[in-house]
Amino acid sequence: MKKRILFTICLFLFCLGFGAVHFAGEYFLEELQPSQTEKYIPPDSTVHLEGEVYRKEAREDYQILYLKSNSIIYNRPFKNNSLQESKILLYDPQKTAIKTGNKVQASGNLFFFDEARNPGGFDQKFYYQKQNIHAAIWGKEVRVTDQKVSFLQDKLEQFRDKWKASLYKAAGEEDGGILAAMIIGDKAGMDAEIKELYQVNGIAHILAISGLHLSFIGTGVYQFLRKQTGSYLAGGVAGMMFLLLYVMMIGLTVSALRALVMFLIRVGADMSGRAYDMLTSLLAAAVIVVLWQPLSYYDGGFQMSFGAILGIWIAGQVQRKAEKEREKGKNSRRESGRLAGKWKSSLMASLGVQAVLLPITLYHFFSYPLYSVFLNLLVIPLMSLLLVLGAGGSLLYWVFPQGGGVLIWICKRILDLYEISCRAVMRIPASEIAVGRPELETVIFYYGTVTVALWIFFKHVGRRKWGSLLCVFTACGTLMLAGQVSVYGKTYITVLDVGQGDSIFMRGAKGTTVLVDAGSSTEKQIGKYRIEPFLKSQGVGQLDYVFVTHGDSDHMNGIEEMLSRQGRGVEISCLIFPAREMWDEKLEALAALAEQYEVKIRTVERGQGIISGEWRITCIQPEGKDKFEKGNEASLVLDVSLGKFDLLLTGDVEGEGEKILEERTGKSYDVLKVSHHGSKNSTSAEFLEEVSPDYALISAGENNRYGHPHPDTVERLEDRGCSIYTTIKNGAVTICTDGRKMEIQSFLQE
């Protein structure tokens, strides 16, 4: 094998860069250091801003302007202060007519991006840190101060807008949104349900302007022009220019830059008469990407984009090695046909991609679409046709609507086939396996085992050992999946941060999963964006029991949402309500919704509950004969016990309900989940005297309008000597116990 000098240099630079970023990034990377705005301006301050627009994104209710070279003026007592910020986001609800390159002035409220507050949650702060953006402004007044325009970028944006309009007009709202995402990288108008359908089935990659798209487009233009001109140089230069303009139009992303660099190297090799080495060009592209955005090392898009190409390369090497060994055999047989050979190559490429991306997929998405390998055998071959017909048909539609409409009609039928196939796969048992986020040790073990397997294969493969590699990969994947099954021997209880609301997840030592409440009055789509990601990150795809303490929306609107997502999100096996006499109209409606989705309904009264080994969840109140007012007073109160460990979950109980509870508890508790988010009128001194908790957990939203937790309640808890944990300060709070010892962990470090 020839020495790969460029490959060795790139590998050294890539590893050196990772070591520098991982171990010392906070000392030299601007992205990881607090910006001037973060240091000196408090959130929600009114500021004045001047900067230059370098990118725009359209939304239904506003536009997002990306600004660079910013000057920010903010008020302090008796004086104004000014500071510089390299990049910032400006949200413009007025949708002011602005072009890329314009300089703008704006005033509005400053805010900073949110960190993830639960395991599995989206870290908005780190997402923008990777782009060296640390703050944003919700604009009240926005005006253009300099009409200077980036001419080329402006013309490309105009062309893109016209192209988008053509796609929507020719294909309709739903299919036009899909084609716009695939062809011009605009996902703003795409149907959310279809997007999630593709994600769940492992084909969401077709919605991005991926490297495959760009490679296909660039290579097609290059080969066409090379044949037309008869010159490698002319075809190569024209192909490069075309792809550069296309990337400028859709926006520079990690996958776009990767594809562009690899294309330039490939065409450069053709033009200079040199051999093209895919692995070297892939590594060279990786080095360029991390020089552009050093934090890309930790970006899922970066890992999946480069991992997919690596998987295709490995699969190709394995197939070529196997074919060479087959040719050496005495009884070699001819391939069954050209079509069968292509199908076999596609299957190998799909398996290679899935094998490389398995840990990455689980780390970022926590679940694995089991049949995606086979679904992609249908999706990927048709994607090239879809791109050609979609792009050509929508452009032709400008001048010849009938002809363009025919091509778009074919695209719509392909998209129909995609949707039908995805929905059919979802009806197959175990179509998506919630595995959870793997530990770093598991990921290292997996890649180490695969590397050893590949080395053995290339060194010792024989004619009959061709299938052994697939078996090894399958075994590695099985080990990885098995390693993510719930941790036995201990019970985990997590009070999730859902803003102003309640949601408590519990998993017993034998794997029984329980959710108590799920709702929020401050966070939108709490089920989809906070509760389900957390559950999947823990390897939970199905909840055995979901308790509903009472009918307030901040305790149950997430349950309503999860019920409506049965088949797409986390499955619910059984809902448990308080005694039937305590139901209000909201609980009646929730029960009807559960019946609609064929979810079992049970009620629980005092003394009843769930037993799983030594773990017990027992209802203390209410019971049917209680004369409580429906609502907070009649909240379901649960005693959770395991060995010497005791936890009291109180819902929103207050008033007469809390007074009766004092008489019914009959013991002290290690941990109290404080009632009603720490309101002033709950958790009385007499109640605390009775239950005598060592730790208090409070679920409340930051800067909530109710002032929860109330200072009087906090003072009463402190007077009892309680250690207090709040989701406001600590994010999700997790208790781990084996019934003898207990450990409490905060997701956010104070």
XYZ file of C-alpha atoms in Angstrom, residues 51-52 85 87 109 137-139 181 183 205 241 292 323 389 395 398 455 460 484 486 496 568 609 623 629 685:
27
model
C -24.688 45.715 12.972
C -24.408 44.231 9.492
C -20.206 41.844 20.004
C -22.197 38.097 16.210
C -34.968 43.288 24.808
C -32.459 40.598 20.820
C -36.213 40.633 20.352
C -36.532 43.748 18.238
C -36.133 21.373 2.165
C -33.473 21.162 -3.005
C -31.282 12.821 6.022
C -18.045 27.552 -9.801
C -13.877 26.949 10.513
C -14.861 -10.041 -4.390
C -37.213 15.847 -11.351
C -37.534 25.469 -12.891
C -41.613 29.021 -14.657
C -8.478 -5.697 10.849
C -7.543 -13.269 7.277
C -28.401 0.343 27.543
C -32.328 -0.102 32.475
C -38.007 17.001 35.672
C -44.842 8.358 17.276
C -51.165 1.219 44.623
C -60.615 8.130 48.957
C -63.287 20.285 46.650
C -45.435 24.220 59.688
